[in-house]
mmCIF file of C-alpha atoms in Angstrom:
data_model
loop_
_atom_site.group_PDB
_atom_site.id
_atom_site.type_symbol
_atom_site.label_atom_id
_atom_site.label_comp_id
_atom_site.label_asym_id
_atom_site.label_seq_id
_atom_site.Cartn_x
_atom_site.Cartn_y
_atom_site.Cartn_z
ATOM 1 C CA UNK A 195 12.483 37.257 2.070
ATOM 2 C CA UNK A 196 9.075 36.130 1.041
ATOM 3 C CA UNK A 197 10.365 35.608 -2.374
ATOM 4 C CA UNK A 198 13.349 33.811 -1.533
ATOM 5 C CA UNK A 199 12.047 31.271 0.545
ATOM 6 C CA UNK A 200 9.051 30.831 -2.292
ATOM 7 C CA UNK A 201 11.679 30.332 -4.574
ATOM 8 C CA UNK A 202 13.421 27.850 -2.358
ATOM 9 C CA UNK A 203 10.061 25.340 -2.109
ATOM 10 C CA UNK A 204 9.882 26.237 -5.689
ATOM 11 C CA UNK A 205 12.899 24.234 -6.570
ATOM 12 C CA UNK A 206 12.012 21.646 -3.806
ATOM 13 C CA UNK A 207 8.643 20.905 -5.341
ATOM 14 C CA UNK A 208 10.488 20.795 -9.124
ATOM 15 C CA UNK A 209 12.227 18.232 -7.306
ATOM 16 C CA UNK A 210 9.991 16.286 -6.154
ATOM 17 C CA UNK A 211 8.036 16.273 -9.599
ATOM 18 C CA UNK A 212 11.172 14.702 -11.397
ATOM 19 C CA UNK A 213 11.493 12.583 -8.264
ATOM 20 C CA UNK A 214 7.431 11.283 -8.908
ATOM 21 C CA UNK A 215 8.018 10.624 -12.608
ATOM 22 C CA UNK A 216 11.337 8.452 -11.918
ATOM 23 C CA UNK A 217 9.458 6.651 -9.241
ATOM 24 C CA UNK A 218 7.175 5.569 -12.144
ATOM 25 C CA UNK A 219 9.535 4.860 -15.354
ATOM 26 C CA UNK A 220 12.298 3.049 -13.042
ATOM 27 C CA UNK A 221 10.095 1.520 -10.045
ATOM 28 C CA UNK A 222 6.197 1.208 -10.966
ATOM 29 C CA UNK A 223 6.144 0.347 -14.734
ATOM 30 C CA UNK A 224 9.559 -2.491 -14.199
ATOM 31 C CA UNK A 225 7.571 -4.015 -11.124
ATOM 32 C CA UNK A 226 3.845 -4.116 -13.117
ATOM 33 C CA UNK A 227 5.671 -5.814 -15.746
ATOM 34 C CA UNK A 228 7.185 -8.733 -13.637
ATOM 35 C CA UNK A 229 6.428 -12.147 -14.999
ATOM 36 C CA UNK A 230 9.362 -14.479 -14.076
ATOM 37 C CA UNK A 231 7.139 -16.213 -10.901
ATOM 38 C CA UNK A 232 7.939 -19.680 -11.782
ATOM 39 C CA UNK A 233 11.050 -19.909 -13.323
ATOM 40 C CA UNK A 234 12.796 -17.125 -10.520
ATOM 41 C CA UNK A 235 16.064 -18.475 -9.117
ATOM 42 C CA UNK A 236 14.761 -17.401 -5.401
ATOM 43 C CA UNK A 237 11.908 -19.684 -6.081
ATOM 44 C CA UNK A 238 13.817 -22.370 -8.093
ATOM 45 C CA UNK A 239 15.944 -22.545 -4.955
ATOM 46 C CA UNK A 240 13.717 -22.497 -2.065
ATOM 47 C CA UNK A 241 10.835 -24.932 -3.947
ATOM 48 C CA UNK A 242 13.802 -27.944 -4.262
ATOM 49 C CA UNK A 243 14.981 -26.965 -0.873
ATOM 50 C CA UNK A 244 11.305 -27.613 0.924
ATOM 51 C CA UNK A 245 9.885 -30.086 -1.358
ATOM 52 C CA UNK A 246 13.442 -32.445 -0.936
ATOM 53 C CA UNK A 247 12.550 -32.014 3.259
ATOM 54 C CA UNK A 248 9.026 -32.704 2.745
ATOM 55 C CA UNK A 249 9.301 -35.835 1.077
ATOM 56 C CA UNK A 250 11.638 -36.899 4.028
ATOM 57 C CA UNK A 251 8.705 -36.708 6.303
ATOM 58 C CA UNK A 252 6.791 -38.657 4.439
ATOM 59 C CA UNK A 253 8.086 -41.412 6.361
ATOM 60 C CA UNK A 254 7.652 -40.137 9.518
ATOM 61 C CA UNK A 255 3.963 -39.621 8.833
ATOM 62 C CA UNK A 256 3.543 -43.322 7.447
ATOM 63 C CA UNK A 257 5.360 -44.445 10.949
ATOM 64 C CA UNK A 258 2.914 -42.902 12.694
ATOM 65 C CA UNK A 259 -0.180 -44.050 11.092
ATOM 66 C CA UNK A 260 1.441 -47.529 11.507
ATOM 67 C CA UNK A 261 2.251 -46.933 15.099
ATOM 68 C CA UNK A 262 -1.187 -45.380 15.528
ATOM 69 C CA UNK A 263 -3.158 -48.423 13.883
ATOM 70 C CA UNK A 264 -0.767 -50.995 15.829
ATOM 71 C CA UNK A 265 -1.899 -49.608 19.130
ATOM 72 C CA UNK A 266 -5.284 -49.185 18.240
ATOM 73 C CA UNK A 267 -6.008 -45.446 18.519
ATOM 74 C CA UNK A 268 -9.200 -44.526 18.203
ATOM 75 C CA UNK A 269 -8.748 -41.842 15.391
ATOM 76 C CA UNK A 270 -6.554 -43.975 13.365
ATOM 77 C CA UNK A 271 -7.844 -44.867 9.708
ATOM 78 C CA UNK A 272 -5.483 -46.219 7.571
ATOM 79 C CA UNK A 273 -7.800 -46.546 4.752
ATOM 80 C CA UNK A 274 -8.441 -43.209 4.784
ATOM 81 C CA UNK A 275 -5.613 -41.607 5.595
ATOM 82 C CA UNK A 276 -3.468 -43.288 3.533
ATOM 83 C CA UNK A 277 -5.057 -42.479 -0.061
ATOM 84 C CA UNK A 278 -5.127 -38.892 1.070
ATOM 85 C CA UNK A 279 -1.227 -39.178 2.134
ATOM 86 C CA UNK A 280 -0.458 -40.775 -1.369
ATOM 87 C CA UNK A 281 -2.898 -37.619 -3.251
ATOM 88 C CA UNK A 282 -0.639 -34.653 -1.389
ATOM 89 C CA UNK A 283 2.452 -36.599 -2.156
ATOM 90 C CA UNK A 284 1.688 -36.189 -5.904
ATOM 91 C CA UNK A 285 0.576 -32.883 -5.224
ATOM 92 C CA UNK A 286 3.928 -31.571 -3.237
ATOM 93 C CA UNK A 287 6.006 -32.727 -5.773
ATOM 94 C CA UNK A 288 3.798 -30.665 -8.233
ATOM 95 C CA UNK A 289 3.170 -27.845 -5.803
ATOM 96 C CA UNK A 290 5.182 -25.375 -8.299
ATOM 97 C CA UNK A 291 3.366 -25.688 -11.762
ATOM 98 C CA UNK A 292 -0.187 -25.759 -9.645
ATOM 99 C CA UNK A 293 1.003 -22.651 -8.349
ATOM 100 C CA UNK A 294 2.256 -21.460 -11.493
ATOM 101 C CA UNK A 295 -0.490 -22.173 -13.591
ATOM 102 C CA UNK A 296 -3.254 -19.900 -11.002
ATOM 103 C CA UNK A 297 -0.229 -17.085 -10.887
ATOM 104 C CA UNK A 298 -0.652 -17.276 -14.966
ATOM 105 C CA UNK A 299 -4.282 -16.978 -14.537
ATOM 106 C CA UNK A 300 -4.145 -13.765 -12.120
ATOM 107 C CA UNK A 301 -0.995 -12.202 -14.768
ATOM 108 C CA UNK A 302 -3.583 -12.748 -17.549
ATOM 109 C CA UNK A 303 -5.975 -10.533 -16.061
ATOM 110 C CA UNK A 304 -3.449 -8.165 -14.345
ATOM 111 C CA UNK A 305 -1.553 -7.866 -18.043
ATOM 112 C CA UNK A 306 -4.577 -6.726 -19.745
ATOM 113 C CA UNK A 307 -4.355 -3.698 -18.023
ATOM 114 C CA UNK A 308 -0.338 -2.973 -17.835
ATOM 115 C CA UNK A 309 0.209 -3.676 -21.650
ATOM 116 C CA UNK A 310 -2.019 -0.355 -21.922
ATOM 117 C CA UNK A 311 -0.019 0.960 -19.291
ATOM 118 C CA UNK A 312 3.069 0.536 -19.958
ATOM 119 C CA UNK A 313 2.679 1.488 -23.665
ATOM 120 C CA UNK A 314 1.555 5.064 -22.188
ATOM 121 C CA UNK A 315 4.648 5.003 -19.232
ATOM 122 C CA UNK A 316 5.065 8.080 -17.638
ATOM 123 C CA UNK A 317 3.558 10.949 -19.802
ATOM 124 C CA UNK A 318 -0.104 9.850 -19.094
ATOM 125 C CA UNK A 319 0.943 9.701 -15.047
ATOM 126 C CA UNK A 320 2.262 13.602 -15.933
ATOM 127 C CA UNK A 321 -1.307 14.400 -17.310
ATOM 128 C CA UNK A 322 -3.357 12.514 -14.923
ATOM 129 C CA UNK A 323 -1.989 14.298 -12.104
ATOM 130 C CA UNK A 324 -1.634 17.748 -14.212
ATOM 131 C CA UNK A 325 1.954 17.808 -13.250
ATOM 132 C CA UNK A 326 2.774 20.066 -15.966
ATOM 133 C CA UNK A 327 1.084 22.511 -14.652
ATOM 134 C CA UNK A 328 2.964 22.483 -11.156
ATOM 135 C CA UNK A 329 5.580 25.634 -11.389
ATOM 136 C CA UNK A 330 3.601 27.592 -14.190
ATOM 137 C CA UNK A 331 2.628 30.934 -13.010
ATOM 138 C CA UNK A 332 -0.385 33.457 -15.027
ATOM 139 C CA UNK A 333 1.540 36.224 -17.103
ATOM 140 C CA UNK A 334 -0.451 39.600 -15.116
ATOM 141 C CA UNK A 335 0.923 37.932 -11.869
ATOM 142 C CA UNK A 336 4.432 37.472 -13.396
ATOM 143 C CA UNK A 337 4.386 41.135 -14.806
ATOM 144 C CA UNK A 338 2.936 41.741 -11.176
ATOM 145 C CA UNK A 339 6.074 40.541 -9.484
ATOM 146 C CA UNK A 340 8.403 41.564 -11.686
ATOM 147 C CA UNK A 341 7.019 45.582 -11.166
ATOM 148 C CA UNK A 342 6.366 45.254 -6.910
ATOM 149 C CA UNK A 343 7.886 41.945 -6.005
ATOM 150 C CA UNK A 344 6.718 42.415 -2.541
ATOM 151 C CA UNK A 345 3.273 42.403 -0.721
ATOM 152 C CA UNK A 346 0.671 40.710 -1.472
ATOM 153 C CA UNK A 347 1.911 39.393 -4.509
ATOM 154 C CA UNK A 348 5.473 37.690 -2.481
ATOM 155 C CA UNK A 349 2.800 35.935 -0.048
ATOM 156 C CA UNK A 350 0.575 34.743 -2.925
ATOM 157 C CA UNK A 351 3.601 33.234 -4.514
ATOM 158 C CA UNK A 352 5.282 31.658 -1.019
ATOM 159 C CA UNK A 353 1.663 30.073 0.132
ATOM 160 C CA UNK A 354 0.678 28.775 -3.639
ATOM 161 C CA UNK A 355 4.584 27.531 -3.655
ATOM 162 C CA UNK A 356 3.816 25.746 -0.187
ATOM 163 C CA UNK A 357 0.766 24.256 -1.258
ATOM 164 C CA UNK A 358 2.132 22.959 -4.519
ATOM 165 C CA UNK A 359 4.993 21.414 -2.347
ATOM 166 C CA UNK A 360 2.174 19.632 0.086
ATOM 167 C CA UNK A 361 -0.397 18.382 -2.966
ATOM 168 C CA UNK A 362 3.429 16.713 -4.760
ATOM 169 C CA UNK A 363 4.369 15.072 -2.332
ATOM 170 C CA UNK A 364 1.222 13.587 -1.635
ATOM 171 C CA UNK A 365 0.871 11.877 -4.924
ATOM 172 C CA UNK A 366 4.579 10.984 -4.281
ATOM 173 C CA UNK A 367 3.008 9.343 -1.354
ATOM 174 C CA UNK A 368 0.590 7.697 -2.993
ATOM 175 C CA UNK A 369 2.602 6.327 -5.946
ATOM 176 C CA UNK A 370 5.367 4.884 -3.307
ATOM 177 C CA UNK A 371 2.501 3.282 -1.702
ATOM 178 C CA UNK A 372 1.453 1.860 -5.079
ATOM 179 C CA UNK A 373 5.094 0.860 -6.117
ATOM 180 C CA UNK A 374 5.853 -0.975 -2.404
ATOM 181 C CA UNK A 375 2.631 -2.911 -2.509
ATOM 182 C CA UNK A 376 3.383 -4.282 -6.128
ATOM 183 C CA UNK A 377 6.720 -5.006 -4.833
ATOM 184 C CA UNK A 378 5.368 -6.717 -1.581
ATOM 185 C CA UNK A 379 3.158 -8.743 -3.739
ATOM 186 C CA UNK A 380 5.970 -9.985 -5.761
ATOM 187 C CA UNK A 381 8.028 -11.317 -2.477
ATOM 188 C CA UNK A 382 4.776 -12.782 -1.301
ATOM 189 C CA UNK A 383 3.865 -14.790 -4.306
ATOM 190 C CA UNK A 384 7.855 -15.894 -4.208
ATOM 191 C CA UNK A 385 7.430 -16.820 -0.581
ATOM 192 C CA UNK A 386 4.022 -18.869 -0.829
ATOM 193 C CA UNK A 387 5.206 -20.721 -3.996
ATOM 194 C CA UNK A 388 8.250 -21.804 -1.486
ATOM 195 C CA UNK A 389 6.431 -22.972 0.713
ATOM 196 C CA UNK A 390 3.543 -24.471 -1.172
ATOM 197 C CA UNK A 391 5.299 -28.380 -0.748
ATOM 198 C CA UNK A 392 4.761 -27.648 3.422
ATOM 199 C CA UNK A 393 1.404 -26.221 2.454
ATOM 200 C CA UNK A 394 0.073 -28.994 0.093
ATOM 201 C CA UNK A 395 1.521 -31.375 2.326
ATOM 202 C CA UNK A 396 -0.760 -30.542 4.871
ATOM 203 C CA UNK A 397 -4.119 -31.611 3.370
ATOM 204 C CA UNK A 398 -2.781 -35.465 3.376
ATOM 205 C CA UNK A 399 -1.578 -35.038 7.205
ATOM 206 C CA UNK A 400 -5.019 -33.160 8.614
ATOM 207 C CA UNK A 401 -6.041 -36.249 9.662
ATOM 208 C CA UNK A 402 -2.990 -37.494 11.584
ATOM 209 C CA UNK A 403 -1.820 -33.719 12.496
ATOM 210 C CA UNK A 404 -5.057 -31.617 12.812
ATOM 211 C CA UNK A 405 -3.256 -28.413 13.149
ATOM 212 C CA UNK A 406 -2.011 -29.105 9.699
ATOM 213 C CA UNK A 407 -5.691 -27.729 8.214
ATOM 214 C CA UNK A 408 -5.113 -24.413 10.032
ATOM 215 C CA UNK A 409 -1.574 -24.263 8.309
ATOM 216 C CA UNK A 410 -3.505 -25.209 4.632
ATOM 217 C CA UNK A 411 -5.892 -22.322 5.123
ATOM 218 C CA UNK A 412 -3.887 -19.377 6.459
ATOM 219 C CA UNK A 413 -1.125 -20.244 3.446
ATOM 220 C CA UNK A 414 -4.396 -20.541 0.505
ATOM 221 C CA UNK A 415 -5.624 -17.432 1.655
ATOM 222 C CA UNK A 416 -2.363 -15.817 1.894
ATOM 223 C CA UNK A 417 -2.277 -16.836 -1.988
ATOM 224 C CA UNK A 418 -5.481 -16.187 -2.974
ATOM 225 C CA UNK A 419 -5.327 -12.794 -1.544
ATOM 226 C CA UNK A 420 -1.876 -12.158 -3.242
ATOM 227 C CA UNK A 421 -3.623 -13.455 -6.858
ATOM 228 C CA UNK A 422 -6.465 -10.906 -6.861
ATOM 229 C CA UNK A 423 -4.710 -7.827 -5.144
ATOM 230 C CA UNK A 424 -2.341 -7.586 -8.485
ATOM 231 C CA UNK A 425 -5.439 -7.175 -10.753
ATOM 232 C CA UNK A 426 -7.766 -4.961 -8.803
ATOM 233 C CA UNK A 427 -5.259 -2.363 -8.353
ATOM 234 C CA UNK A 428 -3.874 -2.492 -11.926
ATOM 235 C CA UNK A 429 -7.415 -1.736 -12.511
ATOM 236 C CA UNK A 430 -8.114 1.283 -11.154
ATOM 237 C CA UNK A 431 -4.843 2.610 -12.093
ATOM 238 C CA UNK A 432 -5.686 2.117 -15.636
ATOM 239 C CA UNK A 433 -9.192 3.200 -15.505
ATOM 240 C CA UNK A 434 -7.678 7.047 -13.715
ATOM 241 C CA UNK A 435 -4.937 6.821 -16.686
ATOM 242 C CA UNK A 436 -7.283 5.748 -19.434
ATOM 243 C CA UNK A 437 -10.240 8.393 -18.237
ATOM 244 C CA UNK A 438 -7.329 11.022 -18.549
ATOM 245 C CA UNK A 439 -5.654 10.246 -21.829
ATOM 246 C CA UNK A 440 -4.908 13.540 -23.359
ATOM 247 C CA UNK A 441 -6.537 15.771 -20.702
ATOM 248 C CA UNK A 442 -7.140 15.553 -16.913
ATOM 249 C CA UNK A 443 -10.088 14.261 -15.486
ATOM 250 C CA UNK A 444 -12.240 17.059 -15.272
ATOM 251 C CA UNK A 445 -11.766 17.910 -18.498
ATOM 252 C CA UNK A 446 -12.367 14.593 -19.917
ATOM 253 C CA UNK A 447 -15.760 14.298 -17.896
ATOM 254 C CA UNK A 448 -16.841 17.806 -18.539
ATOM 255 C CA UNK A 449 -17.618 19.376 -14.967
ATOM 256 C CA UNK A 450 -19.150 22.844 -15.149
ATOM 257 C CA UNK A 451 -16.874 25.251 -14.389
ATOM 258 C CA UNK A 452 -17.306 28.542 -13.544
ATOM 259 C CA UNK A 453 -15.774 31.649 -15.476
ATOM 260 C CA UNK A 454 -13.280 32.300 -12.492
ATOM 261 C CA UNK A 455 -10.781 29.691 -12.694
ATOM 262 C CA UNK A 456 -8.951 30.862 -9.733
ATOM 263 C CA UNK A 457 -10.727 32.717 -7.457
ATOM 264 C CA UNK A 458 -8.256 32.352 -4.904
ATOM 265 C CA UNK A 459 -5.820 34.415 -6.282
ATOM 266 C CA UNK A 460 -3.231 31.668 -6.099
ATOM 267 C CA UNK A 461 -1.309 32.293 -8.868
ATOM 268 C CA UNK A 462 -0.275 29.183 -9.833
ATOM 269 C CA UNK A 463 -1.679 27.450 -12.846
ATOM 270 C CA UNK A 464 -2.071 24.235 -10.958
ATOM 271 C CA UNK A 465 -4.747 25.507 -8.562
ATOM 272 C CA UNK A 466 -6.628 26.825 -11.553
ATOM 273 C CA UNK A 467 -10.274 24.922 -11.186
ATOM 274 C CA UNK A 468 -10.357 22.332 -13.651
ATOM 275 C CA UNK A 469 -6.349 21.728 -13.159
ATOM 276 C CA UNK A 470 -7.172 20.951 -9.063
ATOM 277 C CA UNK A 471 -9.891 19.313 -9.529
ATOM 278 C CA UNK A 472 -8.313 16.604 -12.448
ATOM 279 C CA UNK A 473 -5.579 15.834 -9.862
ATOM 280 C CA UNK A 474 -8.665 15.593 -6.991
ATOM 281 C CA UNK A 475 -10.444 12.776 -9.118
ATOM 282 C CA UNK A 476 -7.768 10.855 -10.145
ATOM 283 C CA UNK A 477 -5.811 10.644 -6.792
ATOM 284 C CA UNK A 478 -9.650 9.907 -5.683
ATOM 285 C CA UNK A 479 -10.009 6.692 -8.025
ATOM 286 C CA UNK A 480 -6.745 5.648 -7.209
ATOM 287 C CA UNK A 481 -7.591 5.792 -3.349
ATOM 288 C CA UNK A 482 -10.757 4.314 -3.875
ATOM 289 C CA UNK A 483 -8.748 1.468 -5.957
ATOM 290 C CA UNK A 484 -6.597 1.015 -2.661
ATOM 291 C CA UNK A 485 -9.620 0.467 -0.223
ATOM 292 C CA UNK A 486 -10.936 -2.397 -2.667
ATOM 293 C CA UNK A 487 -7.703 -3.861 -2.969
ATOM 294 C CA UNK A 488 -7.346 -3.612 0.858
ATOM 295 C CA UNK A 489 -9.580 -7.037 1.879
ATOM 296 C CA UNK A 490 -6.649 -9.104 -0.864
ATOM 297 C CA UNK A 491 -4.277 -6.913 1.558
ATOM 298 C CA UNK A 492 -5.469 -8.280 4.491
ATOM 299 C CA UNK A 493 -5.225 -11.666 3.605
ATOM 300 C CA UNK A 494 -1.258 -11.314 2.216
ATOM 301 C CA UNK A 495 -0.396 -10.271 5.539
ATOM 302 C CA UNK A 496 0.035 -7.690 7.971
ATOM 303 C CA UNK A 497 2.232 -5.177 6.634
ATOM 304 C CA UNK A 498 0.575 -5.062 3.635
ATOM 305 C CA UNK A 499 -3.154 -4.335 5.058
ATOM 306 C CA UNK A 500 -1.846 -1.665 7.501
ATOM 307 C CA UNK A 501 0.233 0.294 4.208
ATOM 308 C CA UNK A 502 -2.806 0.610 2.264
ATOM 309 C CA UNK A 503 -4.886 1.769 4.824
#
């Protein structure tokens, strides 16, 4: 029975493995390669759409700074607030290539990194996170089953089957987290650059409308969190892929190791010492990459800062 049900979570976990490595040659690598910001048709659409209504209420704002100077309100400065009206009218209008042009910037950066990442794709994710080790199995504990199949050698192989199942799909975890918060990004960026006429509209009308400064600075920090969350994260993805180019982490930074590789008796090659502890360190850098990227989270939004933590 033991046996059996091992076998089951065997083919579970096998699985989920395939599952991880799709997740990163159809999902990750596609969305770390995205570069079509400022000529997307979402954008192209949305950016006419709000800069068309904007300029509409340009008149309504130079109504009321008449009306306001005509009656003699105390907080009305023509001379002031027209110039600075005039300024964000030239800036609405070129809202989209100012964004564009500090998206470029950030992509720069960001692409440093995912050239070298993509040009690795998936088989450097496989030895980062010693997934080809997952299923292997020592030959004495093969020849082991194979002449008792039952005892302690059935339980060895149904709790280091269970535990393979829980450590996969915890770095399938982790990599959907990585994959939806690229993917958020990318919606975020397409969003702000919508609304950036509204937003840059709102630094000539601060002075009529002084809630309009608020608006300003909740959408610049929204952007500016969105521009450096793509490049921190890229980061530290490429710094756990790089480190384990060829070899897993403990390999690569030569941790002494003791002559009992398994002294658990679990008989799976993945829980061998140096095997564990590679997929430890880099699922450790790429957390650690996660809780710096997490203040740029908090600024995108909500749903992004709560994922990451």
């Amino acid at each position: 029975t033991m046996l059996t049900l091992a076998g089951i979570i065997q083919v579970i976990t096998g699985a989920i493995g395939k599952l991880i490595l799709l997740l990163i040659q159809v999902v990750v690598i596609p969305v770390l390669g995205y570069n079509g910001f400022y000529n997307s048709h979402i954008t192209n659409l949305g950016w006419s759409l709000v800069r068309d209504v904007v300029n509409m209420f340009v008149v309504v704002v130079l109504m009321v700074i008449a009306l306001m100077t005509i009656i003699g309100y105390e907080k009305a400065n023509w001379t002031q607030q027209l110039p600075k009206l005039f300024i964000a009218i030239v800036l609405v209008n070129f809202s989209k290539l100012i964004c564009g042009f500090l998206i470029d910037v950030s992509q720069v950066i960001m692409f440093t990194f995912v050239n070298a990442i993509v040009s690795i794709a998936a088989g450097n994710f496989a030895s980062m996170f010693s997934l080809n080790t997952f299923g292997q199995f020592s030959a004495d504990f093969i020849t082991r089953v194979n002449e008792e199949g039952n005892g302690t050698e059935a339980f060895q192989f149904l709790v280091g089957a269970y535990l393979q199942f829980i450590v996969l799909l915890a770095i399938l975890g982790v990599m959907f987290l990585l994959a939806a918060a690229f993917v958020w990004r990318i919606v975020v960026l397409w969003i702000l650059i919508i609304m950036s006429p509204l937003a840059f509209f709102m630094i000539g009308v601060k002075d009529v409308f002084h809630a309009a400064d608020s608006s300003y600075k909740k959408w610049w920090e929204k952007f500016t969190s969105a521009l450096t969350f793509g490049p921190t994260m890229v980061f530290f993805l490429w710094l756990a892929l790089a480190a384990s180019s060829g070899s897993n982490l403990a390999q690569t930074e030569d941790f002494p190791m003791p002559d009992e590789q398994n002294s658990a008796n679990i008989p799976m090659k993945a829980f061998d010492l140096n095997n564990f502890l590679g997929m430890f360190l880099a699922l450790a850098i790429l957390l650690a990459g996660m809780q710096q990227a997490s203040d740029s989270a908090a600024g995108i939004g909500g749903y992004a800062s709560k994922m990451l933590s």
